[in-house]
Tab-separated table of C-alpha atoms in Angstrom:
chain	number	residue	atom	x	y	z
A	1	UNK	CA	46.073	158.187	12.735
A	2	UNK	CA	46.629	158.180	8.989
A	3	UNK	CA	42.778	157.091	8.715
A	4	UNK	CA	41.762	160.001	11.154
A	5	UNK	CA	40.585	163.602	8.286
A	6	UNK	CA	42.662	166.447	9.180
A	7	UNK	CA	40.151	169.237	7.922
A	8	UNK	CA	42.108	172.043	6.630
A	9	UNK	CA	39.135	174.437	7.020
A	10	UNK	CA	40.166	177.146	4.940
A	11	UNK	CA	43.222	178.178	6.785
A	12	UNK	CA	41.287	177.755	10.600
A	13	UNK	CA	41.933	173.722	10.710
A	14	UNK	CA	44.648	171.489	10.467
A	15	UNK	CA	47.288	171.296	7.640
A	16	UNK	CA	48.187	167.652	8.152
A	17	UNK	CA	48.426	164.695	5.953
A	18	UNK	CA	49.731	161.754	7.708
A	19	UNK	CA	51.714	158.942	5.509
A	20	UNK	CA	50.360	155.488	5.462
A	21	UNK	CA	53.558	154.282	6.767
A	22	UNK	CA	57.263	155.881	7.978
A	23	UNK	CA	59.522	156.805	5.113
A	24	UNK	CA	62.482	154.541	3.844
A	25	UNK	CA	65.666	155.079	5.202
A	26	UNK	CA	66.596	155.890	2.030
A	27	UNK	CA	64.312	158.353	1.499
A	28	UNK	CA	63.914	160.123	4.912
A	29	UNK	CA	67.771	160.269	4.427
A	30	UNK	CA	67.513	162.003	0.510
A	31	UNK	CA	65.339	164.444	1.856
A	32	UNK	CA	66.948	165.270	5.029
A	33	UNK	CA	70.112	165.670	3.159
A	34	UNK	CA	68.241	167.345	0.668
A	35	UNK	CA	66.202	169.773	3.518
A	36	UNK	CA	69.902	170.662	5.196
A	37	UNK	CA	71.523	170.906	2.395
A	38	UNK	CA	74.490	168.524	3.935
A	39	UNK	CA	75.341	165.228	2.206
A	40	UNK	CA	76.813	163.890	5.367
A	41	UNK	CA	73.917	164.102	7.414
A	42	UNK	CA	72.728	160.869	9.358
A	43	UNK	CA	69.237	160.930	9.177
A	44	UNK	CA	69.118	157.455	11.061
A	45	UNK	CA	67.191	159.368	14.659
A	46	UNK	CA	63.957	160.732	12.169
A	47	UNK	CA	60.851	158.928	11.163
A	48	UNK	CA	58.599	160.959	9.113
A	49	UNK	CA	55.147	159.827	9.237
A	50	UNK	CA	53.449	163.229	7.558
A	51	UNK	CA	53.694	166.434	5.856
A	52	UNK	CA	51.814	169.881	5.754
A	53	UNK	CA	49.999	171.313	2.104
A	54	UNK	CA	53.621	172.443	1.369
A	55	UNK	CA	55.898	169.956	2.038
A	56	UNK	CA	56.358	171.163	5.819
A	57	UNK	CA	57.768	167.439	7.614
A	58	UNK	CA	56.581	166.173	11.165
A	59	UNK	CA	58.723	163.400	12.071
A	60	UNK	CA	59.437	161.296	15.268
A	61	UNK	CA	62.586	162.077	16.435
A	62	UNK	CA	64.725	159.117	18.410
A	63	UNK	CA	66.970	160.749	20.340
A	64	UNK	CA	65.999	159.227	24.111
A	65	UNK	CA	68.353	155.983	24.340
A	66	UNK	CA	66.824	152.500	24.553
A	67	UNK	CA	63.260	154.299	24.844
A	68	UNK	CA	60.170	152.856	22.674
A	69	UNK	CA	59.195	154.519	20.087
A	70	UNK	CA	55.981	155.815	21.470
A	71	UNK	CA	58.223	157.771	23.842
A	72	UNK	CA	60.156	159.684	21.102
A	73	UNK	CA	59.343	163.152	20.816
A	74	UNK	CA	57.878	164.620	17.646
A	75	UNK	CA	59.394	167.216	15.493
A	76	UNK	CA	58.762	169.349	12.973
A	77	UNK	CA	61.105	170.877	9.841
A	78	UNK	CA	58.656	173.211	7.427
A	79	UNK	CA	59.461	173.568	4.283
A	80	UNK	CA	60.319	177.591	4.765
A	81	UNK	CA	63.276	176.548	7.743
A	82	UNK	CA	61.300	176.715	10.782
A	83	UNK	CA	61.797	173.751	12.842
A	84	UNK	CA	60.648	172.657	16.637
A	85	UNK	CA	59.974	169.989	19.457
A	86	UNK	CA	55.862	169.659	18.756
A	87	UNK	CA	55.480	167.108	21.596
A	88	UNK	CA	57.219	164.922	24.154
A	89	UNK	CA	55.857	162.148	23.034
A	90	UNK	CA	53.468	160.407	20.796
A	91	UNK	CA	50.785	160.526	23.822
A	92	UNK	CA	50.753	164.621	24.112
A	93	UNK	CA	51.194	164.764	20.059
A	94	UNK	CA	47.963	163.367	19.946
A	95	UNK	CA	46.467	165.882	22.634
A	96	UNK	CA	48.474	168.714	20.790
A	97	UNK	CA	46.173	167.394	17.435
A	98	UNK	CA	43.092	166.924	19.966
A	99	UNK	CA	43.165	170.849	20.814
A	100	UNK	CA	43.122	171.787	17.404
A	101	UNK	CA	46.991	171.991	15.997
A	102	UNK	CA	48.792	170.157	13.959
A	103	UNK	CA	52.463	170.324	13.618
A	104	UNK	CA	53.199	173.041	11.503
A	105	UNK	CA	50.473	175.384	13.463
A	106	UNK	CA	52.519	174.137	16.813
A	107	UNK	CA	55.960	175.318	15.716
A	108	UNK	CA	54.521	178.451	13.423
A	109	UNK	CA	51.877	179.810	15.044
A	110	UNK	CA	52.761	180.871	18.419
A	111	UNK	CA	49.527	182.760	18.987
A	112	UNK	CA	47.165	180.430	17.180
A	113	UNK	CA	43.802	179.727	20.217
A	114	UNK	CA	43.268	176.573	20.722
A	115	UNK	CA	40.188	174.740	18.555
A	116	UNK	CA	39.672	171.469	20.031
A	117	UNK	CA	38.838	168.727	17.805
A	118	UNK	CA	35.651	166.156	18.319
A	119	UNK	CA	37.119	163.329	16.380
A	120	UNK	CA	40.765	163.885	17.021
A	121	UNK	CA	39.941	164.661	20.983
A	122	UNK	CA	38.069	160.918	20.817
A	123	UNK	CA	41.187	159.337	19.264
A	124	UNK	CA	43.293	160.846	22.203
A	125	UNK	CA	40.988	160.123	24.664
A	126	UNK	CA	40.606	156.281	23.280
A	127	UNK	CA	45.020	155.925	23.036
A	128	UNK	CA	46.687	158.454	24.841
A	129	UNK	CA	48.118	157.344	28.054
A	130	UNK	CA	49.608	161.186	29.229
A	131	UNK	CA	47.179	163.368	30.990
A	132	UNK	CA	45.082	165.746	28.905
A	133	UNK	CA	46.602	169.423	28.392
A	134	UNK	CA	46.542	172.475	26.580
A	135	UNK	CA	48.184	172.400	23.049
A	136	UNK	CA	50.637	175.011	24.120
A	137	UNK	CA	51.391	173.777	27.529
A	138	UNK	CA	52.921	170.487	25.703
A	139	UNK	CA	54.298	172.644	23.085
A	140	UNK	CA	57.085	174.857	26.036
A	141	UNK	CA	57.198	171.468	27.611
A	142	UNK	CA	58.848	169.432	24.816
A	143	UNK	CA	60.577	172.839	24.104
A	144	UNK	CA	62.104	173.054	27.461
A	145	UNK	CA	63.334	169.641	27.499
A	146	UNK	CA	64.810	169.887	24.135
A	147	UNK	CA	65.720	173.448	24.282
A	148	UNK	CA	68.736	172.960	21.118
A	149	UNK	CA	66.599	171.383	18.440
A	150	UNK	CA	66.069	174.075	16.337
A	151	UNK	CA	70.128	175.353	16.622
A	152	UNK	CA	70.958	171.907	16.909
A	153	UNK	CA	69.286	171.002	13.486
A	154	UNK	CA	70.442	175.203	11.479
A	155	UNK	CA	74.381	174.054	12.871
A	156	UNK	CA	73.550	170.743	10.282
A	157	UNK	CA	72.999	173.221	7.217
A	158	UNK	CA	75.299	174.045	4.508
């Protein structure tokens, strides 16, 4: 994915830049810490693998026990406070990016139509094993199954 452009488009694309590799511990824990506020915080459950124009974080979250990775949901914490479950796994994350949103647009813009995306829809359709769906039908999915994250994640700040 981090080879894949994310065209910005002026505002009407995506505003994603994915990281050649995960963050360090080290560092995904400095700037969790650092995000929250809360020097205790355990950062050991996030990978980030990318970041929005202003610092906005999409990270896969391990939270489902002795699951691969690829089965971790994906999450996002902007760099204004909001935060939410983008996809269920790495498979609908890629059809969320497919039908034209990135992470920050998932969890920001409730309202945002969907804009599918040639070469993102042919990088779903050559590695995602979940069934094609809407953007926003993922989206409530992974929000109903994780319905806490975002309280879960403002009870963490100081």
């Amino acid at each position: 994915m981090s080879r894949t452009e994310f065209d910005y488009a002026d505002g009407d694309g995506i505003d994603f830049e994915p990281y050649d590799a995960f963050l360090t511990a080290e560092d995904t824990a400095d700037w969790l810490r650092s995000w929250t506020g809360n020097k205790e915080f355990d950062a050991g459950a996030y990978l980030p693998f990318g970041q929005d124009g202003t610092g906005g974080t999409a990270a896969v979250w391990c939270v489902r026990v002795d699951r691969p990775l690829v089965d971790q949901p994906i999450v996002f914490l902007g760099s204004e406070g909001a935060t939410g479950v983008v996809a269920g796994c790495l498979s609908d994350f890629l059809w969320v990016l497919a039908d034209g949103l990135g992470p920050m647009e998932a969890v920001e813009y409730d309202d945002r139509p969907s804009r599918p995306n040639a070469p993102l829809t042919a990088l779903a359709e050559a590695h995602a094993t979940t069934p094609r769906r809407p953007a926003r039908t993922i989206i409530t999915e992974a929000g109903t199954e994780f319905p806490t994250f975002s309280e879960d994640i403002e009870d963490l700040c100081r």
